[in-house]
Short mmCIF file of C-alpha atoms in Angstrom, two decimals:
data_model
loop_
_atom_site.label_atom_id
_atom_site.label_comp_id
_atom_site.label_asym_id
_atom_site.label_seq_id
_atom_site.Cartn_x
_atom_site.Cartn_y
_atom_site.Cartn_z
CA MET A 456 -201.72 24.30 60.51
CA ALA A 457 -201.85 22.96 56.85
CA VAL A 458 -201.24 19.23 56.29
CA SER A 459 -198.66 20.19 53.58
CA ASP A 460 -196.56 22.04 56.53
CA PHE A 461 -196.62 18.79 58.66
CA ASP A 462 -192.88 17.65 58.79
CA TYR A 463 -193.40 13.93 58.24
CA PHE A 464 -189.73 13.29 57.66
CA GLY A 465 -188.75 15.18 60.80
CA ILE A 466 -191.02 13.08 62.87
CA ILE A 467 -189.64 9.86 61.33
CA SER A 468 -186.17 11.15 61.80
CA ALA A 469 -186.73 12.00 65.49
CA VAL A 470 -188.41 8.66 66.03
CA TYR A 471 -185.22 6.97 64.59
CA GLN A 472 -182.82 8.84 66.66
CA LEU A 473 -184.88 7.62 69.65
CA ILE A 474 -184.85 4.24 68.66
CA GLN A 475 -181.03 4.27 68.34
CA ILE A 476 -180.75 5.98 71.70
CA ILE A 477 -182.82 2.93 73.27
CA ILE A 478 -180.74 0.15 71.38
CA SER A 479 -177.64 1.70 72.41
CA TRP A 480 -178.59 1.84 75.99
CA ALA A 481 -180.11 -1.52 76.06
CA PHE A 482 -177.53 -3.42 74.55
CA SER A 483 -174.16 -1.54 74.32
CA PRO A 484 -171.50 -3.17 76.54
CA LEU A 485 -169.83 -0.93 79.22
CA PRO A 486 -166.82 0.96 77.93
CA PRO A 487 -163.24 0.36 79.52
CA GLN A 488 -163.57 3.55 81.67
CA ASP A 489 -166.66 2.33 83.30
CA HIS A 490 -165.22 -1.34 84.41
CA GLU A 491 -164.08 -2.32 87.76
CA GLN A 492 -160.38 -2.93 87.90
CA GLN A 493 -159.61 -6.49 87.93
CA LYS A 494 -157.14 -8.71 85.95
CA PRO A 495 -158.28 -9.54 82.12
CA LEU A 496 -160.35 -12.64 81.97
CA GLY A 497 -158.34 -13.44 79.04
CA ARG A 498 -156.50 -12.23 75.96
CA VAL A 499 -158.30 -12.55 72.49
CA ALA A 500 -156.50 -11.71 68.96
CA ILE A 501 -158.63 -10.23 66.36
CA ILE A 502 -157.50 -10.35 62.73
CA GLY A 503 -159.40 -7.63 61.01
CA ALA A 504 -160.12 -3.85 61.91
CA GLY A 505 -163.46 -3.56 59.89
CA ILE A 506 -166.77 -3.48 61.26
CA THR A 507 -166.69 -7.03 62.29
CA GLY A 508 -163.44 -7.02 63.92
CA ILE A 509 -164.15 -3.70 65.93
CA SER A 510 -167.57 -4.74 66.96
CA SER A 511 -166.26 -8.14 68.33
CA ALA A 512 -163.38 -6.38 70.05
CA ALA A 513 -165.69 -3.81 71.91
CA HIS A 514 -168.02 -6.62 72.93
CA LEU A 515 -165.18 -8.73 74.30
CA ILE A 516 -163.73 -5.57 76.08
CA GLY A 517 -167.35 -4.87 77.56
CA ALA A 518 -167.22 -8.66 78.98
CA GLY A 519 -163.68 -8.04 80.48
CA PHE A 520 -161.22 -9.52 77.98
CA GLU A 521 -158.02 -7.86 76.46
CA VAL A 522 -157.90 -7.74 72.91
CA THR A 523 -155.45 -6.86 70.37
CA ILE A 524 -156.70 -6.10 66.65
CA PHE A 525 -154.39 -6.90 63.62
CA ASP A 526 -154.80 -5.63 60.17
CA ASP A 527 -152.26 -5.04 57.29
CA ALA A 528 -154.09 -1.97 56.27
CA GLU A 529 -153.11 1.60 56.93
CA THR A 530 -156.44 2.50 58.36
CA ILE A 531 -159.54 1.04 59.92
CA GLY A 532 -162.91 0.31 58.50
CA GLY A 533 -162.20 -2.95 56.22
CA ILE A 534 -163.89 -2.77 52.93
CA TRP A 535 -165.68 0.47 53.73
CA SER A 536 -162.19 2.20 53.60
CA LYS A 537 -161.45 0.89 50.11
CA VAL A 538 -164.73 1.96 48.27
CA ASN A 539 -166.25 4.98 46.49
CA LYS A 540 -166.87 7.86 48.76
CA THR A 541 -170.54 7.81 47.15
CA SER A 542 -170.92 4.13 48.24
CA GLY A 543 -173.76 3.68 50.70
CA LEU A 544 -175.92 1.25 52.26
CA GLN A 545 -178.13 -0.87 50.18
CA ILE A 546 -180.26 -1.71 53.21
CA SER A 547 -181.90 0.44 55.88
CA SER A 548 -179.23 1.44 58.46
CA LEU A 549 -181.63 -0.03 60.94
CA MET A 550 -180.70 -3.32 59.56
CA TYR A 551 -177.05 -2.47 59.58
CA ARG A 552 -176.35 -1.90 63.04
CA TRP A 553 -172.99 -3.68 63.55
CA PHE A 554 -172.76 -2.27 66.92
CA PRO A 555 -175.45 -1.19 69.31
CA ALA A 556 -173.99 2.31 69.81
CA VAL A 557 -173.68 3.33 66.29
CA LYS A 558 -175.77 6.46 65.30
CA TYR A 559 -176.67 7.18 61.74
CA THR A 560 -178.31 10.39 60.63
CA ARG A 561 -180.30 8.89 58.08
CA GLY A 562 -181.58 5.75 56.58
CA TYR A 563 -179.19 5.10 53.73
CA PRO A 564 -175.98 6.78 54.96
CA ARG A 565 -172.88 6.81 52.78
CA ARG A 566 -169.17 5.51 53.25
CA ASP A 567 -167.94 8.59 55.24
CA GLU A 568 -170.84 8.44 57.87
CA ILE A 569 -170.27 4.62 58.18
CA LEU A 570 -166.63 5.10 58.72
CA GLU A 571 -167.17 8.09 61.40
CA ASN A 572 -169.25 5.64 63.43
CA VAL A 573 -166.34 3.10 63.06
CA LYS A 574 -163.93 5.62 64.51
CA ASN A 575 -166.34 6.59 67.03
CA ILE A 576 -166.70 3.06 68.33
CA TRP A 577 -162.96 2.48 67.97
CA LYS A 578 -162.05 5.14 70.42
CA LEU A 579 -165.16 4.90 72.78
CA TYR A 580 -163.92 1.60 73.88
CA GLN A 581 -160.16 2.30 73.41
CA LEU A 582 -159.27 -0.07 70.72
CA ASP A 583 -157.32 2.53 69.15
CA GLN A 584 -154.83 1.60 72.07
CA ARG A 585 -155.19 -1.92 71.07
CA THR A 586 -154.90 -1.98 67.31
CA ARG A 587 -151.87 -2.70 65.18
CA LEU A 588 -152.45 -1.45 61.58
CA LYS A 589 -149.67 -2.32 58.78
CA THR A 590 -149.44 -5.67 60.46
CA ARG A 591 -150.06 -8.58 58.41
CA VAL A 592 -150.69 -11.73 60.10
CA LYS A 593 -148.59 -14.31 58.17
CA SER A 594 -148.99 -17.19 60.50
CA VAL A 595 -151.29 -18.28 63.70
CA THR A 596 -149.44 -21.13 65.70
CA ARG A 597 -150.06 -22.85 68.97
CA HIS A 598 -148.35 -22.14 72.11
CA GLN A 599 -146.76 -24.73 74.24
CA SER A 600 -149.21 -23.86 76.97
CA SER A 601 -152.07 -25.30 74.98
CA THR A 602 -154.43 -27.93 76.24
CA ASP A 603 -156.09 -30.62 74.08
CA PRO A 604 -159.57 -29.74 72.79
CA ALA A 605 -160.56 -33.32 72.51
CA LYS A 606 -160.16 -33.51 76.23
CA GLY A 607 -161.98 -30.27 76.98
CA GLY A 608 -159.06 -27.85 76.70
CA HIS A 609 -158.36 -25.39 74.09
CA SER A 610 -155.45 -24.07 72.09
CA ARG A 611 -153.62 -20.64 73.08
CA TRP A 612 -152.28 -18.79 70.08
CA VAL A 613 -149.00 -17.06 68.88
CA ILE A 614 -149.39 -14.54 66.09
CA ASN A 615 -146.34 -14.33 63.60
CA GLY A 616 -144.10 -16.29 65.81
CA ASP A 617 -144.00 -13.62 68.55
CA GLN A 618 -143.74 -16.03 71.71
CA SER A 619 -143.77 -13.08 74.26
CA GLU A 620 -147.67 -12.56 73.38
CA VAL A 621 -150.06 -15.60 73.98
CA TYR A 622 -153.87 -15.19 73.12
CA ASP A 623 -156.50 -17.42 74.73
CA GLY A 624 -158.88 -17.11 71.56
CA LEU A 625 -158.90 -15.81 67.78
CA VAL A 626 -161.53 -13.87 66.16
CA VAL A 627 -161.17 -14.23 62.30
CA ALA A 628 -162.83 -11.19 61.31
CA THR A 629 -161.17 -10.95 57.71
CA GLY A 630 -164.61 -10.85 55.86
CA THR A 631 -165.58 -11.87 52.59
CA CYS A 632 -164.51 -8.90 50.72
CA GLY A 633 -160.74 -8.54 50.00
CA LYS A 634 -158.83 -7.11 47.05
CA PRO A 635 -160.98 -5.99 43.98
CA LYS A 636 -161.84 -8.86 41.82
CA MET A 637 -160.77 -8.09 38.17
CA ILE A 638 -161.41 -10.39 35.20
CA ASP A 639 -160.11 -10.38 31.85
CA LEU A 640 -162.48 -9.76 29.06
CA PRO A 641 -161.85 -11.24 25.61
CA ASN A 642 -159.37 -9.40 23.41
CA GLN A 643 -159.57 -6.24 25.89
CA GLU A 644 -156.11 -5.17 24.94
CA LYS A 645 -157.89 -4.06 21.75
CA PHE A 646 -160.01 -1.68 23.82
CA MET A 647 -158.80 2.07 23.59
CA GLY A 648 -161.05 3.29 26.33
CA LYS A 649 -160.86 3.03 29.94
CA ILE A 650 -161.56 -0.14 31.96
CA VAL A 651 -161.89 0.36 35.92
CA HIS A 652 -163.14 -1.71 38.83
CA SER A 653 -166.45 -0.67 40.48
CA SER A 654 -164.81 0.41 43.67
CA HIS A 655 -162.28 2.93 41.85
CA LEU A 656 -164.88 5.12 40.24
CA ASP A 657 -163.88 8.17 42.44
CA GLY A 658 -162.43 10.71 39.98
CA VAL A 659 -163.24 9.02 37.01
CA GLU A 660 -165.08 11.28 34.60
CA LEU A 661 -168.36 9.58 33.44
CA LYS A 662 -170.55 12.60 32.19
CA ASN A 663 -171.65 12.05 28.74
CA LYS A 664 -169.64 8.86 28.52
CA ASN A 665 -170.84 5.64 27.08
CA VAL A 666 -170.51 3.51 30.21
CA LEU A 667 -170.85 -0.40 30.07
CA ILE A 668 -170.86 -2.22 33.51
CA VAL A 669 -169.93 -5.99 33.28
CA GLY A 670 -171.61 -7.76 36.26
CA GLY A 671 -175.31 -7.62 37.43
CA GLY A 672 -174.73 -8.12 41.23
CA ALA A 673 -174.92 -5.62 44.11
CA SER A 674 -171.66 -3.89 42.70
CA GLY A 675 -172.84 -3.55 39.33
CA ILE A 676 -176.38 -1.79 40.61
CA GLU A 677 -174.38 0.66 42.78
CA ALA A 678 -172.09 1.37 39.80
CA LEU A 679 -175.09 1.81 37.82
CA GLU A 680 -176.51 4.50 40.19
CA LEU A 681 -173.28 6.14 40.38
CA ALA A 682 -173.00 6.50 36.58
CA VAL A 683 -176.57 8.00 36.43
CA ALA A 684 -175.71 10.54 39.04
CA LYS A 685 -172.67 11.41 37.15
CA GLY A 686 -174.39 11.95 33.95
CA ALA A 687 -173.27 9.13 31.82
CA LYS A 688 -175.04 8.41 28.55
CA LYS A 689 -177.65 5.68 29.45
CA PRO A 690 -175.28 3.55 31.39
CA THR A 691 -176.05 -0.20 30.81
CA ILE A 692 -175.57 -3.32 33.05
CA LEU A 693 -174.50 -6.54 31.26
CA ALA A 694 -175.40 -9.40 33.39
CA ARG A 695 -174.80 -13.06 32.83
CA SER A 696 -177.47 -13.92 35.06
CA ASP A 697 -180.38 -12.05 36.82
CA LYS A 698 -180.23 -11.70 40.50
CA TRP A 699 -183.41 -11.12 42.77
CA ILE A 700 -183.61 -7.12 43.72
CA ILE A 701 -185.84 -6.36 46.72
CA PRO A 702 -187.32 -2.95 47.54
CA ARG A 703 -185.46 -0.47 50.10
CA LEU A 704 -188.32 -1.26 52.54
CA THR A 705 -187.34 -2.10 55.86
CA LEU A 706 -190.55 -4.01 56.81
CA VAL A 707 -190.39 -6.12 53.60
CA ASP A 708 -186.75 -6.76 53.85
CA VAL A 709 -186.92 -7.90 57.52
CA ALA A 710 -190.22 -9.90 56.45
CA LEU A 711 -188.13 -11.89 53.67
CA SER A 712 -185.41 -12.74 56.21
CA LEU A 713 -187.85 -14.21 58.71
CA ASN A 714 -187.68 -17.68 56.90
CA PRO A 715 -186.98 -20.10 59.72
CA LEU A 716 -185.77 -22.78 57.19
CA GLY A 717 -183.33 -20.50 55.17
CA ARG A 718 -184.28 -22.38 52.09
CA GLU A 719 -186.86 -22.73 49.40
CA THR A 720 -190.36 -24.03 50.42
CA PHE A 721 -193.60 -24.27 48.63
CA LEU A 722 -194.40 -20.93 50.40
CA SER A 723 -191.34 -19.38 48.77
CA LYS A 724 -193.55 -18.94 45.68
CA ILE A 725 -195.55 -16.17 47.15
CA PRO A 726 -192.62 -13.52 47.77
CA GLU A 727 -191.32 -14.42 44.31
CA PHE A 728 -194.67 -13.83 42.75
CA LEU A 729 -195.09 -10.56 44.58
CA LEU A 730 -191.59 -8.97 44.05
CA ALA A 731 -191.99 -9.94 40.45
CA LYS A 732 -195.64 -8.23 40.05
CA LEU A 733 -195.22 -5.28 42.47
CA HIS A 734 -191.54 -4.51 42.39
CA TYR A 735 -190.35 -5.32 39.01
CA ARG A 736 -193.57 -4.65 37.50
CA ASP A 737 -193.09 -3.87 33.69
CA LEU A 738 -189.56 -4.94 34.03
CA GLU A 739 -190.48 -8.45 35.10
CA GLU A 740 -189.51 -9.97 31.68
CA LYS A 741 -186.41 -7.64 31.23
CA MET A 742 -184.71 -8.35 34.72
CA ALA A 743 -186.56 -10.77 36.98
CA PRO A 744 -184.89 -14.00 37.93
CA THR A 745 -186.76 -17.13 37.20
CA GLY A 746 -184.52 -19.31 39.75
CA PRO A 747 -185.52 -19.55 43.46
CA PHE A 748 -185.27 -16.44 45.91
CA TYR A 749 -183.70 -18.45 48.59
CA ALA A 750 -180.83 -19.49 47.12
CA GLY A 751 -178.58 -16.27 47.05
CA THR A 752 -178.23 -12.88 48.52
CA PRO A 753 -180.82 -10.59 47.16
CA ILE A 754 -179.75 -7.03 45.94
CA VAL A 755 -181.56 -4.14 47.89
CA ASN A 756 -182.53 -1.43 45.51
CA SER A 757 -185.37 0.63 44.21
CA SER A 758 -183.76 3.53 42.42
CA ALA A 759 -181.87 1.38 39.90
CA LEU A 760 -185.25 -0.09 38.68
CA GLN A 761 -186.84 3.37 38.41
CA ASP A 762 -183.76 4.41 36.24
CA ILE A 763 -184.16 1.76 33.89
CA ARG A 764 -187.86 2.05 33.89
CA GLU A 765 -187.43 5.85 33.02
CA GLY A 766 -184.78 5.04 30.15
CA LYS A 767 -181.88 6.73 32.21
CA ALA A 768 -180.12 3.38 32.30
CA ASP A 769 -180.49 -0.14 30.77
CA TYR A 770 -179.91 -3.68 31.55
CA LEU A 771 -179.25 -6.46 29.41
CA ARG A 772 -178.79 -10.18 30.02
CA GLY A 773 -176.10 -12.12 28.07
CA ASP A 774 -172.40 -12.84 27.57
CA VAL A 775 -169.46 -10.64 26.70
CA LEU A 776 -168.13 -12.14 23.40
CA GLU A 777 -165.16 -9.79 22.97
CA LEU A 778 -163.95 -6.03 23.07
CA THR A 779 -163.09 -4.13 20.10
CA SER A 780 -161.40 -0.71 20.05
CA LYS A 781 -164.50 1.08 20.95
CA SER A 782 -167.27 -1.37 21.83
CA ILE A 783 -168.26 -4.79 23.28
CA ARG A 784 -169.62 -7.47 21.08
CA PHE A 785 -172.50 -9.06 23.28
CA ASN A 786 -174.73 -12.20 23.23
CA LYS A 787 -178.12 -10.59 24.42
CA ARG A 788 -180.33 -13.86 25.79
CA THR A 789 -183.78 -14.00 26.67
CA ARG A 790 -185.00 -14.67 30.35
CA GLY A 791 -184.44 -18.14 31.72
CA THR A 792 -181.93 -19.06 29.41
CA LYS A 793 -178.38 -20.38 30.57
CA PRO A 794 -175.01 -18.40 29.97
CA GLU A 795 -173.28 -18.88 26.54
CA SER A 796 -176.63 -20.10 25.09
CA LYS A 797 -177.73 -18.85 21.67
CA GLY A 798 -179.02 -15.31 21.80
CA ARG A 799 -178.91 -12.20 19.56
CA GLU A 800 -175.40 -10.61 18.78
CA MET A 801 -175.11 -6.83 19.15
CA ASN A 802 -172.32 -4.33 19.30
CA LEU A 803 -172.31 -1.76 22.34
CA ASP A 804 -170.40 1.24 22.14
CA ALA A 805 -168.13 1.94 25.20
CA ASP A 806 -166.01 4.68 26.40
CA VAL A 807 -165.61 3.40 30.00
CA ILE A 808 -166.06 -0.34 31.05
CA VAL A 809 -166.87 -0.78 34.71
CA ILE A 810 -165.80 -4.44 36.00
CA ALA A 811 -168.37 -5.21 38.78
CA THR A 812 -167.46 -8.51 39.73
CA GLY A 813 -167.01 -7.91 43.28
CA PHE A 814 -164.17 -8.88 45.62
CA ASP A 815 -161.80 -11.81 46.20
CA VAL A 816 -162.55 -13.73 49.59
CA PRO A 817 -159.66 -13.20 51.92
CA SER A 818 -157.53 -16.41 52.50
CA LEU A 819 -157.29 -18.00 55.88
CA ASP A 820 -153.85 -19.80 55.11
CA PHE A 821 -152.36 -18.14 58.02
CA LEU A 822 -154.54 -20.40 60.24
CA PRO A 823 -153.29 -24.03 61.04
CA LYS A 824 -154.82 -26.33 58.53
CA ASP A 825 -156.03 -28.74 60.78
CA LEU A 826 -158.72 -26.29 62.24
CA PHE A 827 -160.70 -27.03 59.17
CA PRO A 828 -160.42 -30.79 58.39
CA GLU A 829 -161.80 -32.77 55.45
CA ASP A 830 -165.46 -31.38 54.80
CA TYR A 831 -165.68 -28.99 57.74
CA GLN A 832 -163.99 -25.80 55.96
CA ARG A 833 -165.83 -22.51 55.68
CA PRO A 834 -168.94 -22.36 55.35
CA ASN A 835 -169.50 -25.66 57.01
CA LEU A 836 -168.48 -24.71 60.66
CA TYR A 837 -169.81 -25.18 63.94
CA LEU A 838 -173.00 -22.59 64.49
CA HIS A 839 -171.56 -21.46 61.11
CA HIS A 840 -168.72 -19.54 62.71
CA PHE A 841 -166.46 -21.85 64.97
CA SER A 842 -163.86 -24.46 63.96
CA VAL A 843 -165.37 -27.84 64.56
CA LYS A 844 -161.80 -28.85 66.13
CA ASP A 845 -161.18 -26.07 68.54
CA THR A 846 -163.85 -23.54 69.56
CA SER A 847 -161.21 -21.12 70.83
CA VAL A 848 -161.36 -19.88 67.00
CA VAL A 849 -164.45 -18.08 65.96
CA CYS A 850 -164.72 -16.79 62.23
CA THR A 851 -167.20 -14.17 62.70
CA ASN A 852 -168.87 -13.18 59.08
CA ALA A 853 -165.80 -14.76 57.42
CA ALA A 854 -167.64 -17.78 56.29
CA PHE A 855 -170.53 -15.85 54.64
CA VAL A 856 -171.45 -17.13 51.07
CA GLY A 857 -175.09 -15.82 50.77
CA ALA A 858 -177.98 -15.02 52.83
CA VAL A 859 -181.13 -13.02 53.33
CA GLY A 860 -180.50 -11.10 56.34
CA THR A 861 -178.42 -8.22 57.88
CA VAL A 862 -175.08 -7.19 59.57
CA GLY A 863 -176.49 -6.97 63.00
CA HIS A 864 -174.77 -6.36 66.42
CA VAL A 865 -177.03 -9.15 67.52
CA HIS A 866 -175.05 -11.94 66.13
CA ILE A 867 -171.63 -10.31 66.09
CA GLY A 868 -172.13 -9.82 69.77
CA VAL A 869 -173.80 -13.28 70.54
CA TYR A 870 -170.85 -14.85 68.87
CA ALA A 871 -168.22 -12.81 70.54
CA ARG A 872 -170.00 -13.69 73.87
CA ILE A 873 -170.19 -17.42 73.00
CA LEU A 874 -166.28 -17.34 72.54
CA ALA A 875 -166.02 -15.68 75.88
CA MET A 876 -168.18 -18.49 77.59
CA PHE A 877 -166.23 -21.14 75.91
CA LEU A 878 -162.95 -19.79 76.97
CA LEU A 879 -164.05 -19.47 80.61
CA GLU A 880 -166.01 -22.40 81.24
CA PRO A 881 -164.82 -25.82 79.59
CA SER A 882 -167.78 -27.71 80.29
CA THR A 883 -169.75 -25.60 77.84
CA ARG A 884 -167.63 -26.42 74.88
CA PRO A 885 -168.61 -28.83 72.30
CA SER A 886 -166.49 -31.93 71.55
CA THR A 887 -165.11 -32.11 68.05
CA LYS A 888 -167.91 -34.96 67.41
CA ASP A 889 -170.70 -32.68 68.74
CA ALA A 890 -169.37 -29.97 66.42
CA ARG A 891 -169.26 -32.20 63.42
CA LEU A 892 -172.73 -33.55 64.27
CA TRP A 893 -174.17 -30.00 64.20
CA VAL A 894 -172.84 -29.30 60.89
CA ASP A 895 -173.79 -32.89 59.68
CA PHE A 896 -177.55 -32.26 60.74
CA ILE A 897 -177.77 -29.09 59.14
CA ARG A 898 -176.45 -30.31 55.86
CA TRP A 899 -178.97 -33.37 56.08
CA PHE A 900 -181.68 -31.05 56.82
CA LYS A 901 -181.05 -28.91 54.07
CA ALA A 902 -179.77 -31.53 51.59
CA ASN A 903 -181.97 -30.05 48.82
CA ALA A 904 -181.58 -26.45 49.44
CA PRO A 905 -180.62 -24.68 46.04
CA GLY A 906 -178.36 -22.40 47.81
CA GLY A 907 -176.64 -25.12 49.87
CA ALA A 908 -176.94 -26.10 53.28
CA LEU A 909 -174.82 -23.65 54.95
CA SER A 910 -173.74 -21.61 51.97
CA HIS A 911 -176.99 -19.78 52.31
CA PHE A 912 -179.24 -19.01 55.30
CA SER A 913 -181.73 -16.49 56.59
CA TYR A 914 -181.11 -14.33 59.46
CA MET A 915 -184.11 -15.97 61.40
CA GLU A 916 -182.36 -19.29 60.73
CA MET A 917 -179.20 -17.94 62.29
CA CYS A 918 -181.00 -16.62 65.46
CA ILE A 919 -182.63 -20.13 65.73
CA TRP A 920 -179.14 -21.51 66.05
CA MET A 921 -177.83 -19.01 68.33
CA VAL A 922 -180.84 -19.57 70.53
CA SER A 923 -181.23 -23.41 70.37
CA PHE A 924 -177.64 -24.31 70.89
CA PRO A 925 -177.41 -23.76 74.55
CA PHE A 926 -180.26 -26.41 75.11
CA PHE A 927 -177.93 -29.11 73.95
CA ARG A 928 -175.84 -29.12 76.71
CA PRO A 929 -177.21 -28.25 80.54
CA SER A 930 -173.92 -26.66 81.49
CA ARG A 931 -174.63 -23.83 79.09
CA LEU A 932 -178.14 -22.78 80.42
CA PRO A 933 -176.86 -20.59 83.21
CA TYR A 934 -175.19 -18.39 80.67
CA LEU A 935 -178.06 -18.18 78.11
CA PHE A 936 -179.10 -14.66 78.80
CA PHE A 937 -175.47 -13.55 78.87
CA CYS A 938 -174.69 -15.01 75.32
CA LEU A 939 -177.94 -13.69 73.94
CA PHE A 940 -178.18 -10.23 75.52
CA GLY A 941 -175.09 -9.57 77.55
CA LEU A 942 -177.02 -9.83 80.89
CA GLY A 943 -174.58 -11.10 83.46
CA TYR A 944 -170.79 -10.69 84.05
CA TRP A 945 -167.62 -12.36 85.16
CA HIS A 946 -166.05 -11.23 88.17
CA VAL A 947 -162.36 -12.28 89.36
CA GLU A 948 -162.42 -13.51 92.90
CA GLY A 949 -160.40 -15.41 95.50
CA PRO A 950 -156.90 -15.82 96.15
CA GLN A 951 -156.63 -17.92 92.67
CA ASP A 952 -158.31 -14.96 90.79
CA LYS A 953 -160.85 -17.27 89.61
CA ALA A 954 -163.32 -15.80 87.30
CA VAL A 955 -167.02 -16.20 88.78
CA PHE A 956 -170.11 -15.62 86.62
CA HIS A 957 -172.76 -13.51 88.32
CA TRP A 958 -176.17 -13.34 86.95
CA SER A 959 -177.59 -9.75 86.46
CA VAL A 960 -180.66 -8.31 84.84
CA THR A 961 -178.86 -5.09 84.01
CA LYS A 962 -175.37 -4.02 82.97
CA LEU A 963 -175.35 -1.26 85.58
CA ILE A 964 -174.34 -3.73 88.40
CA PRO A 965 -170.69 -3.91 87.33
CA HIS A 966 -170.81 -0.35 86.70
CA PHE A 967 -171.90 0.30 90.16
CA ARG A 968 -169.29 -2.06 91.50
CA ALA A 969 -166.53 -0.10 89.58
CA LYS A 970 -167.73 3.10 90.94
CA SER A 971 -167.83 1.94 94.43
CA SER A 972 -164.32 0.72 94.01
CA ARG A 973 -163.20 3.88 92.78
CA ILE A 974 -164.92 5.76 95.73
CA ARG A 975 -163.20 3.45 98.30
CA LYS A 976 -159.93 3.94 96.83
CA GLN A 977 -160.50 7.78 97.02
CA ARG A 978 -161.37 7.59 100.58
CA ILE A 979 -158.18 5.69 101.53
CA GLY A 980 -156.08 7.97 99.44
CA GLY A 981 -155.93 5.77 96.17
CA PRO A 982 -155.61 6.94 92.74
CA ASP A 983 -158.35 9.03 91.17
CA ALA A 984 -158.45 7.00 88.01
CA VAL A 985 -158.48 3.15 87.74
CA LYS A 986 -156.49 1.46 85.10
CA VAL A 987 -158.78 -0.53 82.75
CA ASN A 988 -158.58 -4.26 83.04
CA GLY A 989 -154.84 -4.14 83.67
CA ALA A 990 -154.26 -2.36 80.27
#
């Protein structure tokens, strides 16, 4: 067989599918149909039906909790249900495994494949029966049965004043992408062309159009790729400041996220130098930032740089001065200059102006304000996710500002299981003083970090937080492997239906218990099917 006939991509695809099967088998919690019949360990309200909300719900269902998901949208999927159908992952899908059982067909899937995975997980874990769409959460209040967190207790929660349903915990999974963020450009009423947000480009004709993209972040880069694909005339990004762009190479992206300090050090000059010389290359002066790498979220992309390099697209650094009827007056600046400093004025023809300024951060105004006192509002939360006042509230991925990392099932699952531990074992809960102390320590340790102490972190840094926190309190150590890997389970036992933790090296033990329970019921004439956790 000739070397040219060897199917390298087929081999890589087969290996990737095998990796996904192994990850799913090793880390996916048991779906409800495989559970032993028992009372729910507790009830958790999950606010948000995006990937974080659905992943958290599946992990909690797998741990034996009952959940209810609330979302004001008409469909599940969060931000992925609101973007262009051509939108896809900027990072490898191997780093975007928001739940262990997701199965991608390629390295960089697009919107519809991501949403199909969301739907599959939603149905597999019977979350479709537990989701309330078109239901806006306007208020979250404490139920009278709440106990004092300052004395080792925790609040119990009521959604929208409905006292008939009480929840032991809250997962706030509203994310950081809400409504499209539109900005008013100077004199934009004069412009006779089309102005559109980057998330609303489906159906917009761009072929042979002069397209100017205002914004040089991830939204701008994605809009540039789409405009090139649609045949626009040399679409151009207008960026106020340069953002770091890293290549679509999984090993490189993982390596950059392994900085354990999550901040600039003297060693940070090495990746900055290598990125400028090996990734930007001839575009270094045109596009490469002069600021630190570990200060913001990098953009993962290779094709946009190549399009610019080949003259199919362009990138200009500077400030929009004003719009005319058919153009943008622009102040082009040189590398390293600050916004609005003097540059060279130029006039850029435009038929379509794309606003690529991202999305507004969803508000948490529906939560009691005392959950986030003084200087302990997001992102300054305990373990970056929990309220310092009450650890029955976890804001998974809702406190994100910037990071070098990924959207992984690892941390979503870990934080869901930490919440489960806090709800079931009072001795493991941190006091408000201890929770504040953790935040204060991180802020002291990263006092000079250019991206902020908790406003920017690396994925390795977050893993260190998750692995180290059980050692601050001995009562947490028996649950270490449950929190980190899902090993072990709670079983309701005794006349008082007490939840007792059982160590297990495999998730198959509760599966065998459930199977044995069904066999026993069948032998004594019981039902063939067992209700799921009382649902």
